[in-house]
Amino acid sequence: MTTAPVFVHDSLTAVGRGAALLLEGPEGRHAVSVRRLRVGEAVVLTDGEGTGASGTVAAVEGKDRLTVEVGEVWHEPPPRPSITVVQALPKGDRGELAVETMTETGVDAITPWSAARCVTQWRGERGARSLAKWRATAREAGKQARRTRFPRVSAARTTREVAEWLAKEAAFAAVLHEGAEAPLATAPLPDAGELVLIVGPEGGVTPDELAAFTAAGATPYRLGPTVLRTSTAGTAAAALLMGRTGRWA
């Protein structure tokens, strides 16, 4: 059985059964010209903020307009506990790879981190383009994974900004570090609040960065006997927490 394709629609909060919703613009173009949907076919809509709607295609107009008759609407509350990954900026397209797989895994928020040993640094227009790519990747991966709540991708933060945020917001914070003695698999976890995973760059977290994060309440943990690349460590660690917290139960 083929699952219904997912598209983003920004106005779902006040929609009820039987409503007619117009899908246009890039999403409508993808539905009509790429997926070639026809009248009577099933679709799923989401606003990316927790609301979803299922329905069927009622009409197709031109190459980029499609009307959906809504059958069911639902709202998913934010998952608890929430999981945020602070991701050091990888080089090349590995940043988008990290965002894609973390989104598929179920991460709730992603914070780009300008670590000292990052080869790539986001500045000016390049930084704005890179952030836009990460956000677009999270959106598309969220659709592919059939999520109704997409991960938030914040603007890039410095080490000082990450440390200040940790001290105020994190219920649990782990710095993934190959030299740590304690395994993340046995770390004591709170039942609620924000769980934060800090993933360093390929060159590793500097002693000063580690000191700043531990002073803010974070603890160094190792994942296992192997060293993962920065683009995969966050996904592996998030999957471990998904299992331990019951979010994958």
PDB file of C-alpha atoms in Angstrom:
ATOM      1  CA  MET A   1       0.000   0.000   0.000  1.00  0.00           C
ATOM      2  CA  THR A   2       1.416   3.379  -1.000  1.00  0.00           C
ATOM      3  CA  THR A   3       1.391   6.044   1.718  1.00  0.00           C
ATOM      4  CA  ALA A   4      -0.086   9.428   0.897  1.00  0.00           C
ATOM      5  CA  PRO A   5       2.436  12.180   0.077  1.00  0.00           C
ATOM      6  CA  VAL A   6       2.927  14.997   2.594  1.00  0.00           C
ATOM      7  CA  PHE A   7       2.785  18.708   1.738  1.00  0.00           C
ATOM      8  CA  VAL A   8       3.135  21.845   3.833  1.00  0.00           C
ATOM      9  CA  HIS A   9       0.160  24.163   4.326  1.00  0.00           C
ATOM     10  CA  ASP A  10       0.498  27.089   6.706  1.00  0.00           C
ATOM     11  CA  SER A  11      -3.191  27.511   7.655  1.00  0.00           C
ATOM     12  CA  LEU A  12      -4.494  24.395   9.372  1.00  0.00           C
ATOM     13  CA  THR A  13      -5.276  25.459  12.946  1.00  0.00           C
ATOM     14  CA  ALA A  14      -8.884  26.547  12.278  1.00  0.00           C
ATOM     15  CA  VAL A  15      -9.669  23.939   9.610  1.00  0.00           C
ATOM     16  CA  GLY A  16     -12.325  21.241  10.090  1.00  0.00           C
ATOM     17  CA  ARG A  17     -13.635  18.158   8.308  1.00  0.00           C
ATOM     18  CA  GLY A  18     -15.044  18.967   4.865  1.00  0.00           C
ATOM     19  CA  ALA A  19     -13.061  22.165   4.409  1.00  0.00           C
ATOM     20  CA  ALA A  20     -11.500  22.900   1.014  1.00  0.00           C
ATOM     21  CA  LEU A  21      -7.853  23.951   1.124  1.00  0.00           C
ATOM     22  CA  LEU A  22      -5.913  25.372  -1.797  1.00  0.00           C
ATOM     23  CA  LEU A  23      -2.352  24.134  -2.237  1.00  0.00           C
ATOM     24  CA  GLU A  24      -0.351  26.456  -4.487  1.00  0.00           C
ATOM     25  CA  GLY A  25       3.121  27.899  -4.988  1.00  0.00           C
ATOM     26  CA  PRO A  26       6.105  25.519  -4.698  1.00  0.00           C
ATOM     27  CA  GLU A  27       4.075  22.923  -2.787  1.00  0.00           C
ATOM     28  CA  GLY A  28       1.260  23.030  -5.324  1.00  0.00           C
ATOM     29  CA  ARG A  29       3.755  22.783  -8.181  1.00  0.00           C
ATOM     30  CA  HIS A  30       5.386  19.759  -6.599  1.00  0.00           C
ATOM     31  CA  ALA A  31       2.011  18.086  -6.083  1.00  0.00           C
ATOM     32  CA  VAL A  32       0.717  18.749  -9.613  1.00  0.00           C
ATOM     33  CA  SER A  33       3.794  18.781 -11.850  1.00  0.00           C
ATOM     34  CA  VAL A  34       6.170  16.420 -10.005  1.00  0.00           C
ATOM     35  CA  ARG A  35       3.925  13.990  -8.131  1.00  0.00           C
ATOM     36  CA  ARG A  36       1.212  14.341 -10.815  1.00  0.00           C
ATOM     37  CA  LEU A  37      -1.607  13.946  -8.317  1.00  0.00           C
ATOM     38  CA  ARG A  38      -5.114  13.562  -9.677  1.00  0.00           C
ATOM     39  CA  VAL A  39      -8.649  14.006  -8.346  1.00  0.00           C
ATOM     40  CA  GLY A  40      -9.515  11.391  -5.726  1.00  0.00           C
ATOM     41  CA  GLU A  41      -5.950  10.671  -4.593  1.00  0.00           C
ATOM     42  CA  ALA A  42      -5.075  10.846  -0.897  1.00  0.00           C
ATOM     43  CA  VAL A  43      -2.776  13.529   0.539  1.00  0.00           C
ATOM     44  CA  VAL A  44      -1.565  14.617   3.963  1.00  0.00           C
ATOM     45  CA  LEU A  45      -1.012  18.254   4.910  1.00  0.00           C
ATOM     46  CA  THR A  46       0.991  19.654   7.818  1.00  0.00           C
ATOM     47  CA  ASP A  47       1.896  23.114   9.049  1.00  0.00           C
ATOM     48  CA  GLY A  48       5.162  21.850  10.536  1.00  0.00           C
ATOM     49  CA  GLU A  49       4.024  23.102  13.956  1.00  0.00           C
ATOM     50  CA  GLY A  50       2.154  20.003  15.113  1.00  0.00           C
ATOM     51  CA  THR A  51      -1.107  20.163  13.147  1.00  0.00           C
ATOM     52  CA  GLY A  52      -1.845  17.670  10.379  1.00  0.00           C
ATOM     53  CA  ALA A  53      -4.758  16.993   8.035  1.00  0.00           C
ATOM     54  CA  SER A  54      -5.593  14.108   5.731  1.00  0.00           C
ATOM     55  CA  GLY A  55      -7.832  14.426   2.709  1.00  0.00           C
ATOM     56  CA  THR A  56      -8.300  13.806  -0.978  1.00  0.00           C
ATOM     57  CA  VAL A  57      -7.636  15.862  -4.082  1.00  0.00           C
ATOM     58  CA  ALA A  58     -10.869  17.595  -5.100  1.00  0.00           C
ATOM     59  CA  ALA A  59      -9.610  19.626  -8.067  1.00  0.00           C
ATOM     60  CA  VAL A  60      -6.436  20.332 -10.058  1.00  0.00           C
ATOM     61  CA  GLU A  61      -5.820  23.630 -11.858  1.00  0.00           C
ATOM     62  CA  GLY A  62      -2.958  24.285 -14.225  1.00  0.00           C
ATOM     63  CA  LYS A  63       0.526  23.237 -13.165  1.00  0.00           C
ATOM     64  CA  ASP A  64       0.661  24.489  -9.587  1.00  0.00           C
ATOM     65  CA  ARG A  65      -2.788  24.638  -7.966  1.00  0.00           C
ATOM     66  CA  LEU A  66      -4.598  21.835  -6.231  1.00  0.00           C
ATOM     67  CA  THR A  67      -7.638  21.787  -3.941  1.00  0.00           C
ATOM     68  CA  VAL A  68      -7.804  19.301  -1.068  1.00  0.00           C
ATOM     69  CA  GLU A  69     -11.030  18.249   0.655  1.00  0.00           C
ATOM     70  CA  VAL A  70     -10.133  17.701   4.312  1.00  0.00           C
ATOM     71  CA  GLY A  71     -11.229  14.471   5.957  1.00  0.00           C
ATOM     72  CA  GLU A  72      -9.498  14.526   9.335  1.00  0.00           C
ATOM     73  CA  VAL A  73      -7.502  17.073  11.346  1.00  0.00           C
ATOM     74  CA  TRP A  74      -5.271  16.336  14.328  1.00  0.00           C
ATOM     75  CA  HIS A  75      -2.779  18.117  16.556  1.00  0.00           C
ATOM     76  CA  GLU A  76       0.286  16.524  18.112  1.00  0.00           C
ATOM     77  CA  PRO A  77       1.610  18.130  21.305  1.00  0.00           C
ATOM     78  CA  PRO A  78       5.354  18.760  21.582  1.00  0.00           C
ATOM     79  CA  PRO A  79       7.142  15.526  22.516  1.00  0.00           C
ATOM     80  CA  ARG A  80       8.555  15.184  26.025  1.00  0.00           C
ATOM     81  CA  PRO A  81      11.344  15.341  26.830  1.00  0.00           C
ATOM     82  CA  SER A  82      12.526  17.460  23.928  1.00  0.00           C
ATOM     83  CA  ILE A  83      15.890  16.784  22.290  1.00  0.00           C
ATOM     84  CA  THR A  84      18.119  19.532  20.907  1.00  0.00           C
ATOM     85  CA  VAL A  85      21.404  18.989  19.078  1.00  0.00           C
ATOM     86  CA  VAL A  86      24.047  21.709  19.097  1.00  0.00           C
ATOM     87  CA  GLN A  87      25.855  20.870  15.863  1.00  0.00           C
ATOM     88  CA  ALA A  88      29.318  22.220  15.064  1.00  0.00           C
ATOM     89  CA  LEU A  89      29.477  23.432  11.472  1.00  0.00           C
ATOM     90  CA  PRO A  90      30.755  20.632   9.194  1.00  0.00           C
ATOM     91  CA  LYS A  91      32.449  21.362   5.898  1.00  0.00           C
ATOM     92  CA  GLY A  92      30.830  20.860   2.504  1.00  0.00           C
ATOM     93  CA  ASP A  93      27.371  19.343   2.378  1.00  0.00           C
ATOM     94  CA  ARG A  94      27.819  17.291   5.551  1.00  0.00           C
ATOM     95  CA  GLY A  95      25.828  19.899   7.441  1.00  0.00           C
ATOM     96  CA  GLU A  96      22.735  19.181   5.367  1.00  0.00           C
ATOM     97  CA  LEU A  97      23.367  15.444   5.802  1.00  0.00           C
ATOM     98  CA  ALA A  98      23.440  15.880   9.579  1.00  0.00           C
ATOM     99  CA  VAL A  99      20.236  17.947   9.561  1.00  0.00           C
ATOM    100  CA  GLU A 100      18.475  15.452   7.300  1.00  0.00           C
ATOM    101  CA  THR A 101      19.256  12.374   9.388  1.00  0.00           C
ATOM    102  CA  MET A 102      18.624  14.116  12.714  1.00  0.00           C
ATOM    103  CA  THR A 103      15.235  15.253  11.424  1.00  0.00           C
ATOM    104  CA  GLU A 104      14.375  11.724  10.316  1.00  0.00           C
ATOM    105  CA  THR A 105      15.427  10.440  13.746  1.00  0.00           C
ATOM    106  CA  GLY A 106      13.092  12.851  15.533  1.00  0.00           C
ATOM    107  CA  VAL A 107      15.281  15.656  16.895  1.00  0.00           C
ATOM    108  CA  ASP A 108      13.184  18.651  17.981  1.00  0.00           C
ATOM    109  CA  ALA A 109      15.674  21.488  17.524  1.00  0.00           C
ATOM    110  CA  ILE A 110      19.066  22.026  15.906  1.00  0.00           C
ATOM    111  CA  THR A 111      21.476  24.789  16.846  1.00  0.00           C
ATOM    112  CA  PRO A 112      24.396  25.478  14.469  1.00  0.00           C
ATOM    113  CA  TRP A 113      27.562  26.082  16.487  1.00  0.00           C
ATOM    114  CA  SER A 114      30.578  28.083  15.304  1.00  0.00           C
ATOM    115  CA  ALA A 115      33.212  26.059  17.156  1.00  0.00           C
ATOM    116  CA  ALA A 116      36.862  27.121  17.239  1.00  0.00           C
ATOM    117  CA  ARG A 117      38.060  24.197  15.125  1.00  0.00           C
ATOM    118  CA  CYS A 118      35.341  24.414  12.470  1.00  0.00           C
ATOM    119  CA  VAL A 119      36.853  24.707   9.010  1.00  0.00           C
ATOM    120  CA  THR A 120      33.625  26.332   7.856  1.00  0.00           C
ATOM    121  CA  GLN A 121      32.415  29.568   9.421  1.00  0.00           C
ATOM    122  CA  TRP A 122      29.106  31.261   8.664  1.00  0.00           C
ATOM    123  CA  ARG A 123      29.596  34.950   7.958  1.00  0.00           C
ATOM    124  CA  GLY A 124      27.567  37.494   6.016  1.00  0.00           C
ATOM    125  CA  GLU A 125      25.665  36.308   2.965  1.00  0.00           C
ATOM    126  CA  ARG A 126      27.348  32.893   3.029  1.00  0.00           C
ATOM    127  CA  GLY A 127      26.086  32.339   6.544  1.00  0.00           C
ATOM    128  CA  ALA A 128      22.565  33.392   5.592  1.00  0.00           C
ATOM    129  CA  ARG A 129      22.556  31.011   2.617  1.00  0.00           C
ATOM    130  CA  SER A 130      23.868  28.137   4.718  1.00  0.00           C
ATOM    131  CA  LEU A 131      21.240  28.687   7.423  1.00  0.00           C
ATOM    132  CA  ALA A 132      18.536  28.777   4.756  1.00  0.00           C
ATOM    133  CA  LYS A 133      19.816  25.450   3.385  1.00  0.00           C
ATOM    134  CA  TRP A 134      19.697  23.850   6.831  1.00  0.00           C
ATOM    135  CA  ARG A 135      16.136  25.065   7.381  1.00  0.00           C
ATOM    136  CA  ALA A 136      15.010  23.913   3.932  1.00  0.00           C
ATOM    137  CA  THR A 137      16.633  20.526   4.565  1.00  0.00           C
ATOM    138  CA  ALA A 138      14.803  20.166   7.886  1.00  0.00           C
ATOM    139  CA  ARG A 139      11.517  21.023   6.186  1.00  0.00           C
ATOM    140  CA  GLU A 140      11.953  18.533   3.338  1.00  0.00           C
ATOM    141  CA  ALA A 141      13.260  15.792   5.627  1.00  0.00           C
ATOM    142  CA  GLY A 142      10.331  16.417   7.963  1.00  0.00           C
ATOM    143  CA  LYS A 143       7.921  15.866   5.091  1.00  0.00           C
ATOM    144  CA  GLN A 144       9.755  12.719   3.991  1.00  0.00           C
ATOM    145  CA  ALA A 145       9.681  11.372   7.552  1.00  0.00           C
ATOM    146  CA  ARG A 146       5.954  12.208   7.790  1.00  0.00           C
ATOM    147  CA  ARG A 147       6.452  14.503  10.749  1.00  0.00           C
ATOM    148  CA  THR A 148       3.772  17.038  11.617  1.00  0.00           C
ATOM    149  CA  ARG A 149       6.216  19.007  13.768  1.00  0.00           C
ATOM    150  CA  PHE A 150       9.467  19.995  12.037  1.00  0.00           C
ATOM    151  CA  PRO A 151      12.660  20.700  14.002  1.00  0.00           C
ATOM    152  CA  ARG A 152      13.502  24.323  14.713  1.00  0.00           C
ATOM    153  CA  VAL A 153      16.844  25.419  13.266  1.00  0.00           C
ATOM    154  CA  SER A 154      18.141  28.492  15.086  1.00  0.00           C
ATOM    155  CA  ALA A 155      20.711  31.003  13.921  1.00  0.00           C
ATOM    156  CA  ALA A 156      24.336  30.002  14.500  1.00  0.00           C
ATOM    157  CA  ARG A 157      25.660  30.553  18.021  1.00  0.00           C
ATOM    158  CA  THR A 158      29.123  31.098  19.418  1.00  0.00           C
ATOM    159  CA  THR A 159      30.566  29.026  22.263  1.00  0.00           C
ATOM    160  CA  ARG A 160      29.713  31.782  24.748  1.00  0.00           C
ATOM    161  CA  GLU A 161      26.139  31.980  23.485  1.00  0.00           C
ATOM    162  CA  VAL A 162      25.704  28.200  23.667  1.00  0.00           C
ATOM    163  CA  ALA A 163      27.077  28.112  27.222  1.00  0.00           C
ATOM    164  CA  GLU A 164      24.753  30.914  28.372  1.00  0.00           C
ATOM    165  CA  TRP A 165      21.783  29.167  26.800  1.00  0.00           C
ATOM    166  CA  LEU A 166      22.703  25.827  28.414  1.00  0.00           C
ATOM    167  CA  ALA A 167      22.845  27.360  31.855  1.00  0.00           C
ATOM    168  CA  LYS A 168      19.329  28.797  31.461  1.00  0.00           C
ATOM    169  CA  GLU A 169      17.420  26.201  29.439  1.00  0.00           C
ATOM    170  CA  ALA A 170      18.909  22.695  29.560  1.00  0.00           C
ATOM    171  CA  ALA A 171      17.569  20.073  31.947  1.00  0.00           C
ATOM    172  CA  PHE A 172      20.369  17.776  30.758  1.00  0.00           C
ATOM    173  CA  ALA A 173      23.369  18.532  28.566  1.00  0.00           C
ATOM    174  CA  ALA A 174      25.976  16.148  27.176  1.00  0.00           C
ATOM    175  CA  VAL A 175      29.161  17.036  25.330  1.00  0.00           C
ATOM    176  CA  LEU A 176      30.023  14.114  23.067  1.00  0.00           C
ATOM    177  CA  HIS A 177      33.723  13.540  23.653  1.00  0.00           C
ATOM    178  CA  GLU A 178      35.892  10.567  22.713  1.00  0.00           C
ATOM    179  CA  GLY A 179      38.006  11.082  25.843  1.00  0.00           C
ATOM    180  CA  ALA A 180      35.091  10.899  28.288  1.00  0.00           C
ATOM    181  CA  GLU A 181      34.877   7.935  30.659  1.00  0.00           C
ATOM    182  CA  ALA A 182      31.115   7.882  31.235  1.00  0.00           C
ATOM    183  CA  PRO A 183      28.938   6.373  28.460  1.00  0.00           C
ATOM    184  CA  LEU A 184      25.880   8.273  27.282  1.00  0.00           C
ATOM    185  CA  ALA A 185      23.988   4.976  27.487  1.00  0.00           C
ATOM    186  CA  THR A 186      24.062   5.114  31.314  1.00  0.00           C
ATOM    187  CA  ALA A 187      23.763   8.870  31.894  1.00  0.00           C
ATOM    188  CA  PRO A 188      20.978   9.817  34.352  1.00  0.00           C
ATOM    189  CA  LEU A 189      18.187  11.515  32.402  1.00  0.00           C
ATOM    190  CA  PRO A 190      15.365  13.781  33.637  1.00  0.00           C
ATOM    191  CA  ASP A 191      11.769  12.871  32.848  1.00  0.00           C
ATOM    192  CA  ALA A 192      11.004  16.263  31.310  1.00  0.00           C
ATOM    193  CA  GLY A 193      12.667  19.409  30.085  1.00  0.00           C
ATOM    194  CA  GLU A 194      15.172  19.916  27.302  1.00  0.00           C
ATOM    195  CA  LEU A 195      17.874  17.328  26.652  1.00  0.00           C
ATOM    196  CA  VAL A 196      20.838  18.836  24.801  1.00  0.00           C
ATOM    197  CA  LEU A 197      23.556  17.026  22.854  1.00  0.00           C
ATOM    198  CA  ILE A 198      26.671  18.981  21.874  1.00  0.00           C
ATOM    199  CA  VAL A 199      28.512  17.674  18.822  1.00  0.00           C
ATOM    200  CA  GLY A 200      31.989  19.061  18.138  1.00  0.00           C
ATOM    201  CA  PRO A 201      33.738  19.571  14.803  1.00  0.00           C
ATOM    202  CA  GLU A 202      36.047  17.077  13.081  1.00  0.00           C
ATOM    203  CA  GLY A 203      39.003  18.609  14.934  1.00  0.00           C
ATOM    204  CA  GLY A 204      37.314  18.069  18.282  1.00  0.00           C
ATOM    205  CA  VAL A 205      36.119  20.272  21.126  1.00  0.00           C
ATOM    206  CA  THR A 206      38.886  22.498  22.513  1.00  0.00           C
ATOM    207  CA  PRO A 207      39.753  22.446  26.249  1.00  0.00           C
ATOM    208  CA  ASP A 208      38.402  25.998  26.604  1.00  0.00           C
ATOM    209  CA  GLU A 209      35.110  25.044  24.976  1.00  0.00           C
ATOM    210  CA  LEU A 210      34.780  21.959  27.159  1.00  0.00           C
ATOM    211  CA  ALA A 211      35.464  24.066  30.253  1.00  0.00           C
ATOM    212  CA  ALA A 212      32.831  26.618  29.232  1.00  0.00           C
ATOM    213  CA  PHE A 213      30.201  23.934  28.688  1.00  0.00           C
ATOM    214  CA  THR A 214      30.946  22.032  31.897  1.00  0.00           C
ATOM    215  CA  ALA A 215      30.776  25.308  33.840  1.00  0.00           C
ATOM    216  CA  ALA A 216      27.293  25.774  32.324  1.00  0.00           C
ATOM    217  CA  GLY A 217      26.192  22.350  33.598  1.00  0.00           C
ATOM    218  CA  ALA A 218      27.088  20.005  30.728  1.00  0.00           C
ATOM    219  CA  THR A 219      28.881  16.678  31.228  1.00  0.00           C
ATOM    220  CA  PRO A 220      31.264  14.935  28.788  1.00  0.00           C
ATOM    221  CA  TYR A 221      30.016  11.536  27.589  1.00  0.00           C
ATOM    222  CA  ARG A 222      31.218   9.020  25.045  1.00  0.00           C
ATOM    223  CA  LEU A 223      28.970   7.161  22.640  1.00  0.00           C
ATOM    224  CA  GLY A 224      30.914   3.934  22.238  1.00  0.00           C
ATOM    225  CA  PRO A 225      34.267   2.401  21.291  1.00  0.00           C
ATOM    226  CA  THR A 226      34.374   4.035  17.853  1.00  0.00           C
ATOM    227  CA  VAL A 227      34.791   7.677  16.871  1.00  0.00           C
ATOM    228  CA  LEU A 228      31.950   9.003  14.706  1.00  0.00           C
ATOM    229  CA  ARG A 229      32.158  11.877  12.268  1.00  0.00           C
ATOM    230  CA  THR A 230      30.522  15.130  13.281  1.00  0.00           C
ATOM    231  CA  SER A 231      27.795  14.626  10.666  1.00  0.00           C
ATOM    232  CA  THR A 232      26.694  11.280  12.143  1.00  0.00           C
ATOM    233  CA  ALA A 233      27.397  11.595  15.879  1.00  0.00           C
ATOM    234  CA  GLY A 234      24.329  13.720  16.596  1.00  0.00           C
ATOM    235  CA  THR A 235      22.018  11.279  14.855  1.00  0.00           C
ATOM    236  CA  ALA A 236      23.491   8.291  16.713  1.00  0.00           C
ATOM    237  CA  ALA A 237      23.288  10.047  20.081  1.00  0.00           C
ATOM    238  CA  ALA A 238      19.748  11.266  19.449  1.00  0.00           C
ATOM    239  CA  ALA A 239      18.652   7.733  18.533  1.00  0.00           C
ATOM    240  CA  LEU A 240      20.101   6.485  21.819  1.00  0.00           C
ATOM    241  CA  LEU A 241      18.114   9.085  23.775  1.00  0.00           C
ATOM    242  CA  MET A 242      14.946   8.351  21.781  1.00  0.00           C
ATOM    243  CA  GLY A 243      15.157   4.747  22.952  1.00  0.00           C
ATOM    244  CA  ARG A 244      16.096   5.544  26.530  1.00  0.00           C
ATOM    245  CA  THR A 245      13.354   8.153  27.054  1.00  0.00           C
ATOM    246  CA  GLY A 246      10.595   5.992  25.585  1.00  0.00           C
ATOM    247  CA  ARG A 247       9.982   8.236  22.609  1.00  0.00           C
ATOM    248  CA  TRP A 248      10.602   5.256  20.354  1.00  0.00           C
ATOM    249  CA  ALA A 249       8.548   2.903  22.502  1.00  0.00           C
TER     250      ALA A 249
END
